[in-house]
Short mmCIF file of C-alpha atoms in Angstrom, two decimals:
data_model
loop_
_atom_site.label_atom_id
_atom_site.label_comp_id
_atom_site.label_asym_id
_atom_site.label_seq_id
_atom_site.Cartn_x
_atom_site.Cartn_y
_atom_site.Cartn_z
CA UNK A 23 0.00 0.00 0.00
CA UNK A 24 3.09 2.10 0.93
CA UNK A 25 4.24 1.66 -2.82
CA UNK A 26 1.40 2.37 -4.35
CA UNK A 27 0.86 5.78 -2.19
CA UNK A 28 4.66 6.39 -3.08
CA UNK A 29 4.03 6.18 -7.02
CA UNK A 30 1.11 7.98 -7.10
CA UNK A 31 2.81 11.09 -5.07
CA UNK A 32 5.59 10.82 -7.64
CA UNK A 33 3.26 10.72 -10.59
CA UNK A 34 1.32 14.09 -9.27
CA UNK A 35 4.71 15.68 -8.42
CA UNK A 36 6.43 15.56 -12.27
CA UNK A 37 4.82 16.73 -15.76
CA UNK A 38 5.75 15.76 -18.64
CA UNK A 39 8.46 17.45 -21.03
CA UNK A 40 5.45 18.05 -23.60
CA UNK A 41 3.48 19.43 -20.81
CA UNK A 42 6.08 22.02 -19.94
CA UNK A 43 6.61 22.50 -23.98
CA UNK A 44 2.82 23.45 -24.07
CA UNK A 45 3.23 25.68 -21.28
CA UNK A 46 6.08 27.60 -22.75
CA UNK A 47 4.65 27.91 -25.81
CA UNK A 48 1.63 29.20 -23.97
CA UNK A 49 3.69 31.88 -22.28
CA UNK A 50 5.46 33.00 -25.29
CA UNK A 51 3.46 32.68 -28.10
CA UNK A 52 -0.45 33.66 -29.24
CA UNK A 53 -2.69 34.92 -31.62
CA UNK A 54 -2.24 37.77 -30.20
CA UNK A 55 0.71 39.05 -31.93
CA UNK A 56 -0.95 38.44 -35.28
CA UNK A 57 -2.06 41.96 -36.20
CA UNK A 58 0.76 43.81 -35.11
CA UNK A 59 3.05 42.44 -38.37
CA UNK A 60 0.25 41.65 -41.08
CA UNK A 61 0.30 45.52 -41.62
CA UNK A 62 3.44 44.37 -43.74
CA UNK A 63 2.00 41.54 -45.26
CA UNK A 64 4.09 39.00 -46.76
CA UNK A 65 7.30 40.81 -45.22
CA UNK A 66 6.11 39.88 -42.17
CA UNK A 67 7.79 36.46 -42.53
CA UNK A 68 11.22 38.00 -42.73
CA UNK A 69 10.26 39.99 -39.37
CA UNK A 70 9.53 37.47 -37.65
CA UNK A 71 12.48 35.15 -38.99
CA UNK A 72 14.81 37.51 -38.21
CA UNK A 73 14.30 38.20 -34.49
CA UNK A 74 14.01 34.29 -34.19
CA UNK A 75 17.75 34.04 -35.43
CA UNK A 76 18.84 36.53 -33.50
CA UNK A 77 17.21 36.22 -30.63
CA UNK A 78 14.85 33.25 -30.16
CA UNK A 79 17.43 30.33 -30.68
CA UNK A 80 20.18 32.27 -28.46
CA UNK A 81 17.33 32.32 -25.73
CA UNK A 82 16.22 28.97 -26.01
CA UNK A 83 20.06 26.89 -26.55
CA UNK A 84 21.50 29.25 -23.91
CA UNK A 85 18.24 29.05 -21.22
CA UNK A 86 18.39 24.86 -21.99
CA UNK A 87 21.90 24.56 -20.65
CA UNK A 88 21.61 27.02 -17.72
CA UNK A 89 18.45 24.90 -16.83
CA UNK A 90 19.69 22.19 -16.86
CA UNK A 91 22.63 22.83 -15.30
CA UNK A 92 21.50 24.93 -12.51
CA UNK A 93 17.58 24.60 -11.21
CA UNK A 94 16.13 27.82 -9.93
CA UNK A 95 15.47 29.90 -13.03
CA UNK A 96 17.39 32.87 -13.81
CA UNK A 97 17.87 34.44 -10.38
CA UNK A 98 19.90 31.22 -9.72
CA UNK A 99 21.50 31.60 -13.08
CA UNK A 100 22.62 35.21 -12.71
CA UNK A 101 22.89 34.63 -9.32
CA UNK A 102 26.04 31.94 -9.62
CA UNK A 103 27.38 33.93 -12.97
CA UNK A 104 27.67 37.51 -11.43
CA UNK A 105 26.16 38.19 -8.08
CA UNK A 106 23.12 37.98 -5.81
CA UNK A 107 21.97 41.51 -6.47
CA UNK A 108 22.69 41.22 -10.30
CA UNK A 109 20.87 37.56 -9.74
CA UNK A 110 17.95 39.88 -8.16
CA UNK A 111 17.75 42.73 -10.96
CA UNK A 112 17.23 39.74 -13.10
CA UNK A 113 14.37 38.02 -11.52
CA UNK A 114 13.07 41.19 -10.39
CA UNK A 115 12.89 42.88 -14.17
CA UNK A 116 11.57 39.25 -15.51
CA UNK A 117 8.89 40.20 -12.75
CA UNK A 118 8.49 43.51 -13.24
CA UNK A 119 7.48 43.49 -16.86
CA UNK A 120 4.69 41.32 -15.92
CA UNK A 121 3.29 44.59 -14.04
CA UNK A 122 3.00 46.04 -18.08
CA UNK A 123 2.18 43.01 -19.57
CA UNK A 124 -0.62 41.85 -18.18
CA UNK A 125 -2.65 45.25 -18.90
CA UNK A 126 -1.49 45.21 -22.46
CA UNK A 127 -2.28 41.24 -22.93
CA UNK A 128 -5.76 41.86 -21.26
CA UNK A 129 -6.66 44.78 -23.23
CA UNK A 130 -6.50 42.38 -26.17
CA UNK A 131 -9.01 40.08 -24.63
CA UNK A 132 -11.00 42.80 -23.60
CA UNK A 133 -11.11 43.27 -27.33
CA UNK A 134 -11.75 40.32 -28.49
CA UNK A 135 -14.76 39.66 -25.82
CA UNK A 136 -16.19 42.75 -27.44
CA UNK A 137 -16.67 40.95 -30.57
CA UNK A 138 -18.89 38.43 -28.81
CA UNK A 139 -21.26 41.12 -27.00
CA UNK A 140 -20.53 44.81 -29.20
CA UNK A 141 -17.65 45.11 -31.45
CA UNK A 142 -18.16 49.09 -30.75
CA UNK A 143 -16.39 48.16 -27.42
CA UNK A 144 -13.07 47.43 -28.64
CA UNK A 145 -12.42 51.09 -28.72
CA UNK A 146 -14.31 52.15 -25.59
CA UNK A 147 -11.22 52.86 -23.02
CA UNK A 148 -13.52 52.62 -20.05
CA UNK A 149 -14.60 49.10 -20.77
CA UNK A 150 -11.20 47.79 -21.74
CA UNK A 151 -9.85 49.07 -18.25
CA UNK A 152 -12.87 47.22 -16.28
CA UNK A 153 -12.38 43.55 -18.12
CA UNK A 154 -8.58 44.36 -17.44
CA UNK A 155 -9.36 44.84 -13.53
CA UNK A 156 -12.16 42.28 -13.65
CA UNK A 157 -10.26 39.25 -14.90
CA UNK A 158 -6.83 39.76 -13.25
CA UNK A 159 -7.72 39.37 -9.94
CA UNK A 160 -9.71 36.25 -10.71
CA UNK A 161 -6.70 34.81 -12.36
CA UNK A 162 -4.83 35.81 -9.26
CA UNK A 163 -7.47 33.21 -7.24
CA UNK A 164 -7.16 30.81 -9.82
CA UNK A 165 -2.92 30.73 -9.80
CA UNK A 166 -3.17 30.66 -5.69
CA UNK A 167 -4.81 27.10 -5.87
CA UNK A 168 -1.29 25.98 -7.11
CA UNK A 169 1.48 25.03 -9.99
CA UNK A 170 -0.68 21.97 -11.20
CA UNK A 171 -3.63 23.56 -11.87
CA UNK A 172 -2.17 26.58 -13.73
CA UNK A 173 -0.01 23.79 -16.00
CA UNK A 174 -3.07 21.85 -17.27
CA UNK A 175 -5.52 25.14 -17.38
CA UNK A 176 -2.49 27.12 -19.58
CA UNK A 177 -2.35 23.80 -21.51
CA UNK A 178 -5.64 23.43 -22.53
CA UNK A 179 -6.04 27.62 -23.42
CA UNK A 180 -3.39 26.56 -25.50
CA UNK A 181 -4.58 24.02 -27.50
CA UNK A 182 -8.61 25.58 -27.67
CA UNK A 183 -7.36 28.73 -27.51
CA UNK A 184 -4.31 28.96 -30.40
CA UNK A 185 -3.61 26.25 -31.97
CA UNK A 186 -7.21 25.43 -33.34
CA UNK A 187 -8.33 28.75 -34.17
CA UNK A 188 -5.07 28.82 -35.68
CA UNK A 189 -5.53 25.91 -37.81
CA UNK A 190 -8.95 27.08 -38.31
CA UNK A 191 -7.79 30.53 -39.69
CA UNK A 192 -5.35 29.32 -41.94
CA UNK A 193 -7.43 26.56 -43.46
CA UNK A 194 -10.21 29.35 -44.19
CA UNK A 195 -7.28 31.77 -45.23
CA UNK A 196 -6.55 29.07 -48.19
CA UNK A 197 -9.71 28.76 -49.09
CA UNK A 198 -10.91 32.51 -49.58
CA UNK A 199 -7.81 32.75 -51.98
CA UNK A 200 -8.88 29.52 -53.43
CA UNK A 201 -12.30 30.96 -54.48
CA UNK A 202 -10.41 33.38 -56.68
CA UNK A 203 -10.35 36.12 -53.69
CA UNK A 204 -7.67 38.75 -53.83
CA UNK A 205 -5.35 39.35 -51.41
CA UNK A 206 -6.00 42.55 -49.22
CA UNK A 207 -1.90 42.80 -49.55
CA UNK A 208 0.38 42.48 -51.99
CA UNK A 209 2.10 38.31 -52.53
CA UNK A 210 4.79 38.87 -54.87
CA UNK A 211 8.51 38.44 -53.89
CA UNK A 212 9.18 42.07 -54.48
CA UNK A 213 7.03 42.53 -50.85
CA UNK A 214 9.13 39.80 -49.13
CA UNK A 215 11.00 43.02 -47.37
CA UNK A 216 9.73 45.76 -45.96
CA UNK A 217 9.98 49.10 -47.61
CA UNK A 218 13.02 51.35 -45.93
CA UNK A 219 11.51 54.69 -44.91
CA UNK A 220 13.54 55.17 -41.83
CA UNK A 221 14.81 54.11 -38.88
CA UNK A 222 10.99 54.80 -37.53
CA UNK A 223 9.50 52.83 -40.16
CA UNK A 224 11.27 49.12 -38.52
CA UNK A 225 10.62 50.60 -35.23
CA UNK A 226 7.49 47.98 -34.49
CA UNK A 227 10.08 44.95 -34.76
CA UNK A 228 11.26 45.56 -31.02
CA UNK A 229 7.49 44.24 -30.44
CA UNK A 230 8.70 40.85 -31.90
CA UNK A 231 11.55 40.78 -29.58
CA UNK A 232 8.80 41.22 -26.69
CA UNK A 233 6.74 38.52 -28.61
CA UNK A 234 9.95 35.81 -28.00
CA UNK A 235 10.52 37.03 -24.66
CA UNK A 236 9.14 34.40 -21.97
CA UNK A 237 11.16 30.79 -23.44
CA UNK A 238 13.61 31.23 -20.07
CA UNK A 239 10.66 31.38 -17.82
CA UNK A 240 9.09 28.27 -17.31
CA UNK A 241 12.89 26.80 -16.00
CA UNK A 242 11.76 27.63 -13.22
CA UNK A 243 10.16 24.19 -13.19
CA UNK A 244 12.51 22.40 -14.28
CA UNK A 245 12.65 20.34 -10.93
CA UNK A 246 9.40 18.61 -12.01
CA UNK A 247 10.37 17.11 -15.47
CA UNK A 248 12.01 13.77 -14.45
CA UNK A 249 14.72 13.27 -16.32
CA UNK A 250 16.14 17.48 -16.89
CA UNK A 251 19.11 17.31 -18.17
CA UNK A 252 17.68 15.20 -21.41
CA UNK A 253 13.40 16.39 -21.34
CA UNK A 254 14.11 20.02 -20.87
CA UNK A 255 15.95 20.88 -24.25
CA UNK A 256 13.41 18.52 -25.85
CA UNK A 257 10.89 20.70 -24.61
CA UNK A 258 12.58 23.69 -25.90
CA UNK A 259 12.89 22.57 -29.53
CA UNK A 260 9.29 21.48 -29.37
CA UNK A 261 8.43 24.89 -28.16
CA UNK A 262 10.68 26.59 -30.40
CA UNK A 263 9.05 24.93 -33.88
CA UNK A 264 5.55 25.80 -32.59
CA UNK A 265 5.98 29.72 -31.51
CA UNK A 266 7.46 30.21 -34.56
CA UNK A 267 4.40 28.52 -36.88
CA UNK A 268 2.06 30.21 -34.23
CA UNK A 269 3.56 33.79 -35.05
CA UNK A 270 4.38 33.38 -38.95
CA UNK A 271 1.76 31.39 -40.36
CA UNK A 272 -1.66 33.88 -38.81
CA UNK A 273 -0.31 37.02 -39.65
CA UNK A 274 -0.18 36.11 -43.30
CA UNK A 275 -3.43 34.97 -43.49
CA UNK A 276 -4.50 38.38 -41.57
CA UNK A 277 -2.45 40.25 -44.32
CA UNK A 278 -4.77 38.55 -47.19
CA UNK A 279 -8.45 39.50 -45.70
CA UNK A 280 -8.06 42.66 -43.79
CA UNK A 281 -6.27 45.40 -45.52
CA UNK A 282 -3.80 47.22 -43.40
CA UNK A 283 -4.67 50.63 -42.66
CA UNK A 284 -8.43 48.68 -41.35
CA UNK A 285 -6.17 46.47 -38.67
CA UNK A 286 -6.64 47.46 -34.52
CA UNK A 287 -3.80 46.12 -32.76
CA UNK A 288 -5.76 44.85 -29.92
CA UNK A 289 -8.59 43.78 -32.05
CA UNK A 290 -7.19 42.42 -35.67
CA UNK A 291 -7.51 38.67 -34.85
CA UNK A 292 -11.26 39.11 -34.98
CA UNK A 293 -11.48 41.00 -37.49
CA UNK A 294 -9.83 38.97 -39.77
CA UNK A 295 -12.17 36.28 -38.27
CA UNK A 296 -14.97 38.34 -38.59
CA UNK A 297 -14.23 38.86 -42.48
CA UNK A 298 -13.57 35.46 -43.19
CA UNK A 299 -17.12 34.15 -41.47
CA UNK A 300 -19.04 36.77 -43.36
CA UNK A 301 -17.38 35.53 -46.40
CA UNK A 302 -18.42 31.91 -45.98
CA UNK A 303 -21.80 33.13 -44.11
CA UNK A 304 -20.91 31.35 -40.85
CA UNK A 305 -20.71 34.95 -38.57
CA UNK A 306 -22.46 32.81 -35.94
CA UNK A 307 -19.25 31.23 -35.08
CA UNK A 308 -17.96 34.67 -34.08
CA UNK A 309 -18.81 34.60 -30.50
CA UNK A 310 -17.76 30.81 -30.13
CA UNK A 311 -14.07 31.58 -31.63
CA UNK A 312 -13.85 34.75 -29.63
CA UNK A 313 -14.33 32.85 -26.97
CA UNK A 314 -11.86 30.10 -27.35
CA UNK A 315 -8.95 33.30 -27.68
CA UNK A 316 -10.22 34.33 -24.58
CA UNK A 317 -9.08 31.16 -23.14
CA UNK A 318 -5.75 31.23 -24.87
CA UNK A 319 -5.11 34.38 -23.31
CA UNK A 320 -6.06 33.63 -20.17
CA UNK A 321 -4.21 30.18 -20.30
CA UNK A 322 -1.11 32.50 -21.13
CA UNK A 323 -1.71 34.93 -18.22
CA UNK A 324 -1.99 31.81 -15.62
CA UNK A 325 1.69 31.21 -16.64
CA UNK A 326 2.77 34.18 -16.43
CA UNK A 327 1.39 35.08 -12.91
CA UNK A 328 2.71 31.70 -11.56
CA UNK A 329 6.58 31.89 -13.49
CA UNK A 330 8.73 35.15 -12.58
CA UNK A 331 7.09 35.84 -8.82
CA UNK A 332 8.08 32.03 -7.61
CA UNK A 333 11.30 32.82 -8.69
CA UNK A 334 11.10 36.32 -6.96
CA UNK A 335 9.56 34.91 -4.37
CA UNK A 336 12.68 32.35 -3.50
CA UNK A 337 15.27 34.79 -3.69
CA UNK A 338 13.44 36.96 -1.91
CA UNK A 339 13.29 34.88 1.23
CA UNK A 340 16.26 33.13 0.82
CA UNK A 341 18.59 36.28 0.41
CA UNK A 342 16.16 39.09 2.44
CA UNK A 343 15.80 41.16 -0.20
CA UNK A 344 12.23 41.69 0.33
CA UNK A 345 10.00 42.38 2.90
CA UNK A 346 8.42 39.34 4.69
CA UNK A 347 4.78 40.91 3.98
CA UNK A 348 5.45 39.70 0.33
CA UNK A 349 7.12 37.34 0.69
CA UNK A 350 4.43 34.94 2.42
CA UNK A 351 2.94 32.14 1.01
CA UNK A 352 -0.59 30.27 1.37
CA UNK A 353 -1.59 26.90 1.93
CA UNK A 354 -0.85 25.76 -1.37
CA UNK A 355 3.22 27.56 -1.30
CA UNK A 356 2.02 30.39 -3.38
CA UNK A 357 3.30 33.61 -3.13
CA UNK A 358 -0.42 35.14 -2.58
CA UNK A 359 0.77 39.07 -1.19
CA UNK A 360 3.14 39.30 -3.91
CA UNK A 361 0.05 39.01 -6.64
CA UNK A 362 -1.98 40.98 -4.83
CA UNK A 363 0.50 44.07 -4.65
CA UNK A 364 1.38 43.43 -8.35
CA UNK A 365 -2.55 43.44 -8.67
CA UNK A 366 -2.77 46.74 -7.20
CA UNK A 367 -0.01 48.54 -9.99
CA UNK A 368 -1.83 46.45 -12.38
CA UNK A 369 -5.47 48.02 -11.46
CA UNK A 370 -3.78 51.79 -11.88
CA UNK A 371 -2.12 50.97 -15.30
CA UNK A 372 -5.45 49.76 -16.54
CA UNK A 373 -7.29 53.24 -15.65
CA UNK A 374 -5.10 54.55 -18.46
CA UNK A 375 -6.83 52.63 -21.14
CA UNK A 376 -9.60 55.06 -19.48
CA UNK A 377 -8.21 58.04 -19.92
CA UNK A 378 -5.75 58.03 -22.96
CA UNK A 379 -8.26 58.18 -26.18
CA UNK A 380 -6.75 55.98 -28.23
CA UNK A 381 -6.66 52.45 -27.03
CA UNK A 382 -4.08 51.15 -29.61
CA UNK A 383 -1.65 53.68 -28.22
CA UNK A 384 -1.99 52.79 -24.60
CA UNK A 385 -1.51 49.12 -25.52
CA UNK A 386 1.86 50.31 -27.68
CA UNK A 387 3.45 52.50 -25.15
CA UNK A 388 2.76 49.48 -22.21
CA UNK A 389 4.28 46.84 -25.10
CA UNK A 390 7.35 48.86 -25.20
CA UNK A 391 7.90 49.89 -21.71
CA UNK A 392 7.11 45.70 -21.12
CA UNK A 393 10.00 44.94 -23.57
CA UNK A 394 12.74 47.34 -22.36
CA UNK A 395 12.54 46.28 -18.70
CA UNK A 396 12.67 42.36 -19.85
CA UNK A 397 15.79 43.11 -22.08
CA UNK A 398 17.56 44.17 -18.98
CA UNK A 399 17.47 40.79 -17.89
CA UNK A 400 18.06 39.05 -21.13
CA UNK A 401 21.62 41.01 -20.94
CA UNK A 402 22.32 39.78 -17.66
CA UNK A 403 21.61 36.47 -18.71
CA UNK A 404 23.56 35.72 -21.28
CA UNK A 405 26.76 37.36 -19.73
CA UNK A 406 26.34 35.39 -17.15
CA UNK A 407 26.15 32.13 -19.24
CA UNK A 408 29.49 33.46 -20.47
CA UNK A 409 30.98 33.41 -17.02
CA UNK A 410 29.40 30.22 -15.87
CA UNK A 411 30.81 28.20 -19.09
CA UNK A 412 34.10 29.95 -18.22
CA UNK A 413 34.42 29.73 -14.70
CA UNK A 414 32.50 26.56 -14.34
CA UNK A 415 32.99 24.32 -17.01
CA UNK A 416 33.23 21.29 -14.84
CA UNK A 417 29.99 21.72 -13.58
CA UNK A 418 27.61 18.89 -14.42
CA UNK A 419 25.40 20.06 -16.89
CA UNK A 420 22.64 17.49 -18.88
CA UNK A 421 22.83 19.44 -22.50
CA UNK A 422 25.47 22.39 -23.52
CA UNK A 423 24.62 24.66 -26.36
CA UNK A 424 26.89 24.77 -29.36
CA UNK A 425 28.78 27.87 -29.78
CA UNK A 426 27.77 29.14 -26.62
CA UNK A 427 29.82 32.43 -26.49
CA UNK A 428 29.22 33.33 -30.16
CA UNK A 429 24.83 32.25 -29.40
CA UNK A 430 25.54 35.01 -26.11
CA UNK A 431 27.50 37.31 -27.87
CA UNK A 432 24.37 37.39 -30.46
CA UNK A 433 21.74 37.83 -28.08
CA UNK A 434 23.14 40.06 -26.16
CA UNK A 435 24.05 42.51 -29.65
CA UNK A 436 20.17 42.00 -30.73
CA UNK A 437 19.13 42.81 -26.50
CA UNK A 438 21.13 45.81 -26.65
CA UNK A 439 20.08 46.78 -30.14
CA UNK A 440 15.97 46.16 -29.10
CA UNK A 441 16.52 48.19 -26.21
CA UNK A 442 17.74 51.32 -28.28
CA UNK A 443 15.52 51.12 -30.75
CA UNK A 444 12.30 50.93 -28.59
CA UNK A 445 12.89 54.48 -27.88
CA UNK A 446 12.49 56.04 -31.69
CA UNK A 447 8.75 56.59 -31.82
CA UNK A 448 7.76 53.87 -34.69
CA UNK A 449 6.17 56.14 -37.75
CA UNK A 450 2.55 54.46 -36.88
CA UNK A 451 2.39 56.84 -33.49
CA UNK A 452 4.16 59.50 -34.65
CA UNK A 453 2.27 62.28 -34.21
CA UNK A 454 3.03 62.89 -31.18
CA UNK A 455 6.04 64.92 -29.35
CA UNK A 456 9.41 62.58 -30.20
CA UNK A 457 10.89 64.14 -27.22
CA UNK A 458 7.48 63.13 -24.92
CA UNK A 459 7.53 59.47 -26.20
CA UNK A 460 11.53 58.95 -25.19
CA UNK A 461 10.73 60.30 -21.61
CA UNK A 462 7.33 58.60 -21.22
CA UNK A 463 9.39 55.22 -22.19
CA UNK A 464 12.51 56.08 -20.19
CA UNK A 465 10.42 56.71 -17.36
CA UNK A 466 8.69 53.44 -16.81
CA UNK A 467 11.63 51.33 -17.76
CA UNK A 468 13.90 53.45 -15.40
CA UNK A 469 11.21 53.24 -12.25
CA UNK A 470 9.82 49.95 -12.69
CA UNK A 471 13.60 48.12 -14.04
CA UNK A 472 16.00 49.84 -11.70
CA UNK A 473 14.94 52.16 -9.48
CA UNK A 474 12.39 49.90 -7.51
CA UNK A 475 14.84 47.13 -7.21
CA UNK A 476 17.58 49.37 -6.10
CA UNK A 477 15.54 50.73 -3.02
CA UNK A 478 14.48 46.85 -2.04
CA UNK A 479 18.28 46.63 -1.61
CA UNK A 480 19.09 49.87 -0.30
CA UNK A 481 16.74 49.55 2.44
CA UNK A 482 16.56 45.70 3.09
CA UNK A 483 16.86 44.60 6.83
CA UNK A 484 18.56 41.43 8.34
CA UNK A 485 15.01 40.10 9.69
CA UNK A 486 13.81 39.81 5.63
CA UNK A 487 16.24 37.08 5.44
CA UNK A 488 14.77 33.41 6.08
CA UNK A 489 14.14 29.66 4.81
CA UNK A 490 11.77 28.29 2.82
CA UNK A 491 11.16 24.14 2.42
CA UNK A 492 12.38 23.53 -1.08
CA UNK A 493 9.01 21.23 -1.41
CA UNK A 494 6.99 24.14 -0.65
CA UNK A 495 7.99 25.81 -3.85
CA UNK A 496 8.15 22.78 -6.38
#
C-alpha cells in the first residue's frame, strides 16, 4: 500500500516534457501578436524570422543549458554567474514586466470579448480598463490554488485557444484565396522586405523581440520534469518549432483579408475572423471563436502570474531582499501578497486605457515599456552564461549549447540593439512629441527596471532574510 501511495505522489509531483513545452509555448506565443506584423504583409515572414535568429534560438540553446545545469530559473543563473543583487535585478525585471504586460495582454481580450457582445467596445477605453481589472484578480485566485492547476488550465487555453483557431484561420485563409479572392496585400517576392523609410518605419520589430521574450521562464520548473538534463531541451525545440508557426503562419493569413490601414492592434484577430465568417456566411461562429482566444489568453496569463514571482519569491526569502509581507505564502506555497501588490499597480495601469483616447496607443506604449525592462534581464543572462561556461565548465550540466559564447555574444548585440531602438517613436504613433515618447518610455523602464529594485536593496533589513522548504515551492 506504501508503494502504491509512493508512485502515485511521484506521478502528481512531475509533468511531462510536452506538458512544460505546451506551457512555454503558452507563455510565449499567441494569436495575439498576429495583427501587429500583417500591416506588412508578406514581409512579415522576414520579421519574424529575423528576431528568431537573433534572438529566439540564443534564448532557447543558452536558457536549456543554464536549466539544466542549474535549477532555480534565472535568479539562480545570474545569481552563480555575477552576483546575488545582479541575480535579483534579473528576476526582479523578468517580474516587473509582468506589471505592463498583463494590462497590455488583457486589453486584447478585452477586445476580443467585445466581438462576442458589441464590437463598438473594442475602442471604448472605459470598458477595456474594467475587463482588465475584472479578470486579473480572478486569475490571481485561480494561480493561488497551485502550480498543477495553472499547468493543465495554460495547456488546454493553449490548445482551444491557439492552436485550433489557428488551424482554423489558416485553413479558411486558403480557401478565400482559393475561391479566386484577392489578397487585401500584396504576394509577390518584391514585398518579401519591408519598404526602408527610416529608422521609424522598422521601429514595431522591437514588439517581436517582446513577442519571444518568456522561453527562459518556465525553467523555473525544471525540478518537475524527471529526467532534466535530457526532457528540458526537448521541450525547448518542441516549443521553439511551434511559436514560430504560431507567429508566422496567422499574420499572413491576416495580411490577405483585412487590408492594413483597417487592422486594430488589440482587435485584428477578430477582425480577420470576422471577415472570413461573413465571407463563408458562418458569422455565428464569431462569439464561439472569440471565446476560445479568450481562453488562450487567459491560459497564457496563468503562466505568467505563476513563473517570474516564484522565482522572486525564493530569492526573496532566501537572500532578504524583500519584505516578509510579500514574501508569504498560502496553503498551497504560493506567493499570494506578492500578486496581490502586483494586482494593485496592475489596477492603476489599466485606468489609463480610461483616460488616454486611443486604445491602440496605450496598448503600444505598455508593449514597449514591457520589452525594455525584460531586455535588462536578457543582458544579464547571457553574460552570465558566459561566465558560468568559463568559470565553471566542470559543472555537471545534462545538455550544452553549441557555440555558446558566439549564441551570447548574439543575443546580447540584438538585446542591446531592441533596447535602443524601442525608444524612436515607430512612424505608426508618430504624431506625437518625439521628445514626450523617449521620456514617457525612459520613465517606466527606469522606475519599474531599476529604481524599484535598487531601493528593495538599499533599504533591506537582516530580519527579511529566512528559509523556505524547497518542497513548498516545487
Amino acid at each position: 500500500m506504501t508503494g502504491t501511495v509512493t508512485k502515485a505522489a511521484t506521478a502528481t509531483k512531475y509533468m511531462s516534457w510536452v506538458t512544460l513545452a505546451l506551457m512555454t509555448t503558452s507563455s510565449v506565443a499567441s494569436l495575439r501578436a498576429a495583427p501587429t506584423m500583417a500591416v506588412y504583409g508578406l514581409a512579415c515572414v522576414f520579421l519574424y524570422l529575423l528576431p528568431a535568429l537573433l534572438f529566439l534560438l540564443p534564448t532557447a540553446f543558452v536558457a536549456a543549458e543554464l536549466a539544466s545545469g542549474w535549477a532555480g530559473g534565472v535568479y539562480k543563473w545570474v545569481g552563480e554567474g555575477l552576483s546575488q543583487p545582479m541575480g535579483f535585478l534579473a528576476v526582479w525585471c523578468q517580474f516587473a514586466m509582468t506589471i505592463f504586460y498583463y494590462p497590455s495582454l488583457l486589453a486584447y481580450v478585452a477586445s476580443t470579448f467585445a466581438y462576442i457582445i458589441d464590437p463598438s467596445l473594442a475602442a471604448n477605453g472605459l470598458y477595456v480598463a474594467i475587463v482588465i481589472i475584472t479578470i486579473y484578480w480572478v486569475a490571481v485566485f485561480v494561480s493561488s490554488q497551485g502550480t498543477k492547476t495553472v499547468a493543465g488550465l495554460s495547456s488546454m487555453g493553449l490548445i482551444i485557444g491557439t492552436l485550433i483557431p489557428g488551424a482554423l484561420l489558416v485553413v479558411l485563409g486558403f480557401v478565400f484565396l482559393g475561391q479566386g479572392n484577392a489578397s487585401a496585400a500584396p504576394m509577390d517576392t518584391g514585398h518579401l522586405f519591408p519598404a526602408w523609410t527610416g529608422l521609424a518605419s522598422l521601429v514595431l520589430i522591437v514588439n517581436n523581440f517582446l513577442s519571444y521574450a518568456g522561453m527562459e521562464m518556465n525553467a523555473v520548473h525544471v525540478s518537475a520534469l524527471r529526467d532534466p538534463g535530457k526532457e528540458y531541451p526537448k521541450a525547448m525545440a518542441l516549443a521553439v518549432g511551434l511559436v514560430l508557426a504560431i507567429f508566422i503562419v496567422p499574420a499572413v493569413v491576416i495580411s490577405w483579408v483585412v487590408p492594413s490601414k483597417n487592422l486594430s492592434l488589440t482587435a485584428g484577430v477578430m477582425q480577420a475572423f470576422d471577415g472570413f465568417f461573413n465571407h463563408f456566411h458562418i458569422g455565428f461562429l464569431t462569439p464561439v471563436l472569440g471565446i476560445m482566444l479568450v481562453a488562450a489568453a487567459l491560459g497564457g496569463m496563468l503562466t505568467w502570474l505563476a513563473g517570474p514571482s516564484k522565482g522572486l519569491l525564493l530569492i526573496g526569502r532566501k537572500e532578504g531582499y524583500l519584505p516578509p509581507i510579500l514574501t508569504r505564502v498560502n496553503k498551497h506555497g504560493v506567493q499570494q501578497n506578492m500578486l496581490v501588490a502586483q494586482g494593485l499597480v496592475t489596477t492603476l495601469l489599466a485606468l489609463l486605457y480610461a483616460f488616454i483616447p486611443d486604445v491602440s496607443s496605450a496598448y503600444w506604449i505598455l508593449s514597449v515599456i514591457t520589452t525594455q525592462v525584460y531586455l535588462i534581464m536578457y543582458v544579464l543572462m547571457f553574460v552570465a552564461a558566459m561566465r558560468l561556461r568559463r568559470n565553471q565548465p566542470d559543472h555537471p550540466r545534462g545538455y550544452r549549447a553549441p557555440a555558446l559564447v558566439a549564441l551570447c555574444g548574439l543575443g546580447t548585440a540584438a538585446s542591446i540593439a531592441a533596447f535602443l531602438i524601442g525608444f524612436v517613436p515607430p512612424s505608426q504613433y508618430g504624431s506625437g512629441n518625439a521628445f514626450g515618447y523617449v521620456l514617457l518610455i525612459g520613465a517606466g523602464m527606469g522606475i519599474v527596471g531599476l529604481l524599484i529594485p535598487y531601493l528593495f536593496l538599499r533599504f533591506r533589513k537582516p530580519g527579511w532574510k529566512f528559509d523556505v522548504p524547497q518542497e513548498a515551492l516545487a
